[in-house]
Amino acid sequence: MSLPVTGSTSPEAVAAHEGAHGDAHGEHAHPSYLTDGTTIKSWLLTVDHKRIGVMFLFFVLLFFLVGGIYALLVRIELLTPGPTIMDAMAYNRAFTLHGVVMVFLFMIPAIPAVFGNFMLPLMVGAKDVAFPRLNLLSLYIFLTGASLAIWGMLHGGADTGWTFYTPYSTQTTTTLAPILFGVFITGFSSIVTGLNFIVTVHTMRAPGITWFKLPLFVWAIYATSIIQVLATPVIGLLLLLVIGENVFNFGMFDPARGGDPVLFQHLFWFYSHPAVYIMVLPTFGVMSEIVSAFSRKNIFGYRAVAYSSIGIAFVGFFAWGHHMFVSGQSTFDGAIFSVLSMLVGVFTAIKVFNWVGTVYRGAVDFKTPFAYFCGFIYFTVFGGMTGIAVATMSLDVSWHDTYFVVAHFHFIMVGGTVMGFLAALHYWFPKMFGKTYHDGWGLVSAALIILGFNFTFIPQFLLGNSGMPRRYYEYPARFQALHVASTAGATVLALGLVIVAIYLIHSLVAGKRAAANPWNSKGYEWMTASPPPTHNFVGPQPVYPEEPHFYVDPKKAEAPDAV
Ligand code: HEM
Ligand SMILES: [Cu+2]
């Protein structure tokens, strides 16, 4: 079997060139983005998409840690049927903080703002995003909103849950307004980032990179950006209305004054259902890159995977009512929303079949990113099937607001976003920081995370199915065994994450230098040095392969099966 080398500037050639360069005079001639300016100011005022991505990475990891600590507190509280370490109010605050931080400060920015920022310009052969200064602004908008939200949580906190449902959110005496306003502000960051990516993909593609030569990660980020730009304003407006109601007593959601509390749910889910695709579509993109790189095979069904991202983005806008089967919407509406929700499952299944088709007869290189790919496929299929189940109106009437739903969305969000985030981190770490990490520890921790995750959430499906409601801090003693199992699982999951932190930090400090293309990937972002120079490419424009993910030329393959 031979892998075709297309053009003179193949990744291997670049690697060789940069290697020779680095030894002789490369550092001085073309400093990497990490060493081009070492003052704090050079970071804080940078307009380099790569530095902005790295700063986002730092903060997103910080918020992941904060959200994670609160998750563990929630799990510890649920170890016993009665009060364990906190009272009811503290518990309500803990799960609210956990949800708000995880959704708005971790999952939404996690992949687009970090890896989208860093990789998308490299993958379209551009020097930067279309609006670099706006890109920096989006970081500061995010930090402003996040600081305000965190401030609110430290000064009183909220007890509404991350969904802020009316009428309770208009009456709670906790400090809700700054948190709502903080989340409102972070929304602008999301919109600006999305706009920037859309314009970048439209206008900054290097000569030769046509739409169907775009790597699938770019397609996924593009689809995500459309949702970010179209849906985020809706929740922004809604949060302002709730602040108005909560602080100034508008009456918008109060039936006594002609308002309607259910209006909140419509507007909330009109954003928040599409937002679940802001959280998972980027992962779908990451996995498309990883599956072909580590199976050493061209992606199976490139166009189907690309179009299904757009399909999910579109249909995702018409499924919000599946959160409201028991909120007083008509049976007819419920039935329509049921069917539309299942359509999303169809698009997702198309992707799953194509990913599995890519692995089929591939020469699998079982490295850490591929381990996360396997976890992701399993979680997405399992979580997606339970999604179809909860989208069935007759079933959801009894599962709604139970632990079954909690388990469903964690399967999707941890299985989707967290697997994707960790996979992306392990795949692109050498490119971003120019260092390698210990793959053995990578595999061990991936195994712990995937196993721990199952032990955390499978008991929750069982709990929900036998009637355990969500957001309760006390429960009948018969539920205890499953709660203890869930907390034990969360501990294993946390241990896996701690190991990841240890070996990655160790690698940053003392890791070996990474080659330009340590995985022998055909992704365009590997056609430059690791870490890349400030303006991404040095010398002549790379020659892009005939198609993205081009591992084997079907025309030149020795035999049809030699894949
Ligand atoms: C096959 C695709 C999916 C279907 C058909 C589906 C369906 C549903 C349904 C019907 C509910 C509401 C259940 C209830 O409240 O009683 C729900 C809840 C939820 N889903 Fe999914 N889902 C899918 C994929 C996803 C994805 C990709 C994510 C996120 C990344 C996600 C995140 C959530 C969240 C956060 C909730 C809970 C909302 C809450 O009540 O707090 N789902 N899903
Ligand atoms: Cu939904």
PDB file of C-alpha atoms and ligand atoms in Angstrom, residues 269 272-274 276-277 319-320 322-323 341, ligand 2:
ATOM      1  CA  TRP A 269     -35.882  26.555  23.985  1.00  0.00           C
ATOM      2  CA  SER A 272     -31.436  26.378  23.816  1.00  0.00           C
ATOM      3  CA  HIS A 273     -32.406  23.498  21.614  1.00  0.00           C
ATOM      4  CA  PRO A 274     -30.335  24.822  18.684  1.00  0.00           C
ATOM      5  CA  VAL A 276     -27.286  21.920  22.008  1.00  0.00           C
ATOM      6  CA  TYR A 277     -26.009  21.763  18.438  1.00  0.00           C
ATOM      7  CA  ALA A 319     -37.570  20.956  17.533  1.00  0.00           C
ATOM      8  CA  TRP A 320     -37.754  23.178  20.615  1.00  0.00           C
ATOM      9  CA  HIS A 322     -40.002  18.662  22.701  1.00  0.00           C
ATOM     10  CA  HIS A 323     -39.031  20.346  25.963  1.00  0.00           C
ATOM     11  CA  SER A 341     -37.002  16.008  16.750  1.00  0.00           C
TER      12      SER A 341
HETATM   13 CU    CU B   2     -34.052  20.040  22.722  1.00  0.00          CU
END
